[in-house]
Amino acid sequence: MGYQLDLNTITGLSEQEVAYRLKREGYNELPSSKQGSVLALASEVLQEPIFLLLVACGAIYIFLGEAQDALILLGFVFFIMGITLYQEYKTERALEALRDLSSPRALVIRDGKQKRIAGREVVRGDILVLAEGDRVSADAILLSSTYLTVDESLLTGESIPVRKVAGGRLEMSRPGGDDLPFVYSGTLIVQGQGIAEAKATGIYTEIGKIGKALQTVSPEETLLQKETGQLVKKLAVIAIAICAAIVIIYGLTRDNWLNGFLAGLALAMAILPNEFPVVVTIFLALGAWRISQKHVLARRMPAVETLGSATVLCVDKTGTLTFNQMSVNQLFAENELYELSLHEREELPETFHQIVEFSILASQKDPFDPMEKAFKDLGNHYLAHTEHLHDDWQLIREYPLSPKLLAMSHVWQSPDGLDYIIAAKGAPEAIADLCHFTPEQIQQLSQQINQMASAGLRILGVAKAYFQHTDLPVEQHDFNFQFLGLVGLADPVRPTVKSAIQECYTAGIQVVMITGDYPNTAQNIARQIGLMSTDEVITGSQLDQMDDAELSRRIKTVNIFARVVPEQKLRLVNALKNNGEIVAMTGDGVNDAPALKSAHIGIAMGGRGTDVAREAADLVLLDDDFSSIVAAVKLGRRIFDNLKKAMAYTLAVHVPIAGMSLIPVLFKWPLVLLPIHIAFLHLIIDPACSVVFEAEPPEANVMHRPPRNPKEPLFSQQTLGLALLQGLGILLILLVVFATALYRGQGELDARALTFTTLIIANLSLILTNRSWTQTIWEMLRSPTRGSSPTNLQNTALWWVLGGALVFLAFVLYLPFLQNLFRFSILHPIDLAICLTAGVFSIFWFEQLKILHRRKQAST
């Protein structure tokens, strides 16, 4: 069994000593396998096709003797590199923050109090409290243990868990072998409990010596990244073929091969949408970081894109819908029911002293479980200075809960007694089983349970027994238990839950409540939170009697599942999946791991959840609050919406750039866009598609529409169609401006300046119109926070990009040095008015389309 140590006698390290050791010895973490240095990031950026093309153009300019053009072009290379490095740095920092959040947690004792911290903050000398499902955060020596077994396969390769026993203060040895007092960082507590003193952290642990870097959050390639990668490859092949054709056509028709190469490279830069893969990576990484600000940790990147398509949320009642802050509300003993809230100022009647006494004896001395805390608080309030509290009794043995019997027993011995005193608590039917109730007694007990459960209480049974022999039995059933009564505990509903559930319903998401409580308790809570269809309930025993076909049919209309054990969650998840639902499932225990893995989105509890559940899940709910899940769903939808807008904008803006690079060559017109112009355009395009659209607040209707189809590609026919129409609209306007200028005899410099300025205005208008596909530019500018959205979502990046673009445009139009480099003439106020009108008019049709679409929706 192991040696028991009273938590009340341990003070642990002081916060001052912890701070000193952290400073001296560093954090409890292993060195990252990937060093995201500035040089490494710069090296990756330099390998991007767009930069290689810019450098190639610069080399040709130098060869032609155009040193100024080459220097300016290379200046753009470094400027764009700076923007890209900033974006990459921001992404890396977001990932680092997520890695910190996702590190295993540790329950430590500091300054005499239990405190849950990130595993990386554990220091040598910390007192660790270990429980089933926890990942050990440091190499440590056990000071106390109860039935403790540990999976050390990470270090030894042996899959069979090993037994651990407390053994005093010895020197650490190598892992492996039973009945040793050593536990090691990274290993998993399979069963039991223990208290240990940390002896080594970070690189000094056994896993640190092996040098294995554990990176929980890694930027894995998602379906979106694969989709965009394939699109870029296809466009790259097209770009190379067209560019080769342009070089040959230009060289043969104009007998100027170097300018032909410049025209070909400019077209390659115009066609190749190198922003696509970068945008997806940035959106998903920053999306995961934004979700973490809502107290939800995304451990796997695909979960960010899947969130927006969730159709069913399956949630635990305790701690997620409620606070998990239990208080005893009713006591039932000797056929009497006593409601504590009605007698707050009165002493507890003698009839109920024994049930309180044995509920405390059946709990841990220094409890962490909310129910056991409630028992202890009740005893301290009513039984202080009585013979019913036993701080001097010794715990001899503990019989833990098991899947077969949902009850636990503690065997005690008083200092002067020879007999063992046994206290048991657990599910009322399990306690009735221990007390060998007759069918008539069980029926009477069920009536009382239903009466208490209808008040929304969680019910536990309590029993006692005495034993005189020296050899304790193997099973709890071998004791002769006497039934003491029932305890009804109240757990208040979180105030944010009701509105969050209503938001789910407006968003077309079904909410299913799964609980181990009685049906009446579950229905009472369901009515409090506004759950739909509260009349029908399926219990765990009924679930066992159903075949898969019947369950798939019933689960379409039933939203409450009561008396469910964790193993049955997997069946519920699979039934929902068979019905075509996209399932999000919450869980906290070791037994919840299969259901969490099977669900499309597994959500582990960060506050009370085990590390096993956290590792099996896609998301970790850091505050265990249901409303945080709904906030994450809203963010997931926002991320996908904004990503689609960014991609549509990127595709649309490349159409006129490519068109104005290709058409003048085919018609033997002067070249409109040189490499320097396209480099300038990338100063707007790159931050616009990756920063401006990422920071956009959600659409007003984001939670008033059904979940999206997860099979819907990012580039759906609608998205592609709109993007191409937007691009072609701008291209048509640019061709009219350029052809008109040439037809009027304004000359090449005038025509280029007019066309380029119109393109910049159209580009900025394209950014503004794609911020929302439902609201017009005017509505967006008038109400940048979308009505009900918080003011901190105002998009400051937008104004930096718009302002910066206009300032740069003024520089290249009116500073003689830059004007000469860009091959422009001076534009007069009437020219600027023409450019402004033409640029805005190029997207005017899309603004009208929004209004018509909204009117059509309103009429239906």
mmCIF file of N, CA, C and O in Angstrom, residues 50 79 100 117 269 576 681 751:
data_model
loop_
_atom_site.group_PDB
_atom_site.id
_atom_site.type_symbol
_atom_site.label_atom_id
_atom_site.label_comp_id
_atom_site.label_asym_id
_atom_site.label_seq_id
_atom_site.Cartn_x
_atom_site.Cartn_y
_atom_site.Cartn_z
ATOM 1 N N ILE A 50 9.644 34.628 -54.127
ATOM 2 C CA ILE A 50 9.475 36.048 -54.425
ATOM 3 C C ILE A 50 10.774 36.819 -54.199
ATOM 4 O O ILE A 50 11.125 37.727 -54.957
ATOM 5 N N PHE A 79 13.227 45.412 -46.993
ATOM 6 C CA PHE A 79 12.033 45.940 -46.340
ATOM 7 C C PHE A 79 10.977 44.841 -46.205
ATOM 8 O O PHE A 79 10.386 44.640 -45.143
ATOM 9 N N ASP A 100 4.225 26.924 -23.539
ATOM 10 C CA ASP A 100 4.261 27.136 -22.083
ATOM 11 C C ASP A 100 2.951 26.689 -21.448
ATOM 12 O O ASP A 100 2.939 26.037 -20.400
ATOM 13 N N ILE A 117 0.516 24.624 -10.594
ATOM 14 C CA ILE A 117 1.380 25.494 -11.404
ATOM 15 C C ILE A 117 1.750 24.782 -12.704
ATOM 16 O O ILE A 117 1.514 23.587 -12.869
ATOM 17 N N MET A 269 6.618 37.322 -60.686
ATOM 18 C CA MET A 269 6.325 37.918 -59.379
ATOM 19 C C MET A 269 4.843 38.249 -59.258
ATOM 20 O O MET A 269 4.264 38.158 -58.174
ATOM 21 N N LEU A 576 -22.947 9.841 -32.426
ATOM 22 C CA LEU A 576 -23.123 11.166 -33.027
ATOM 23 C C LEU A 576 -22.363 11.273 -34.346
ATOM 24 O O LEU A 576 -22.857 11.840 -35.322
ATOM 25 N N LEU A 681 4.096 46.987 -54.598
ATOM 26 C CA LEU A 681 2.767 46.433 -54.331
ATOM 27 C C LEU A 681 2.813 45.371 -53.232
ATOM 28 O O LEU A 681 1.886 45.255 -52.432
ATOM 29 N N ALA A 751 0.963 57.609 -68.646
ATOM 30 C CA ALA A 751 0.068 56.447 -68.643
ATOM 31 C C ALA A 751 0.418 55.493 -67.504
ATOM 32 O O ALA A 751 -0.465 54.960 -66.823
#
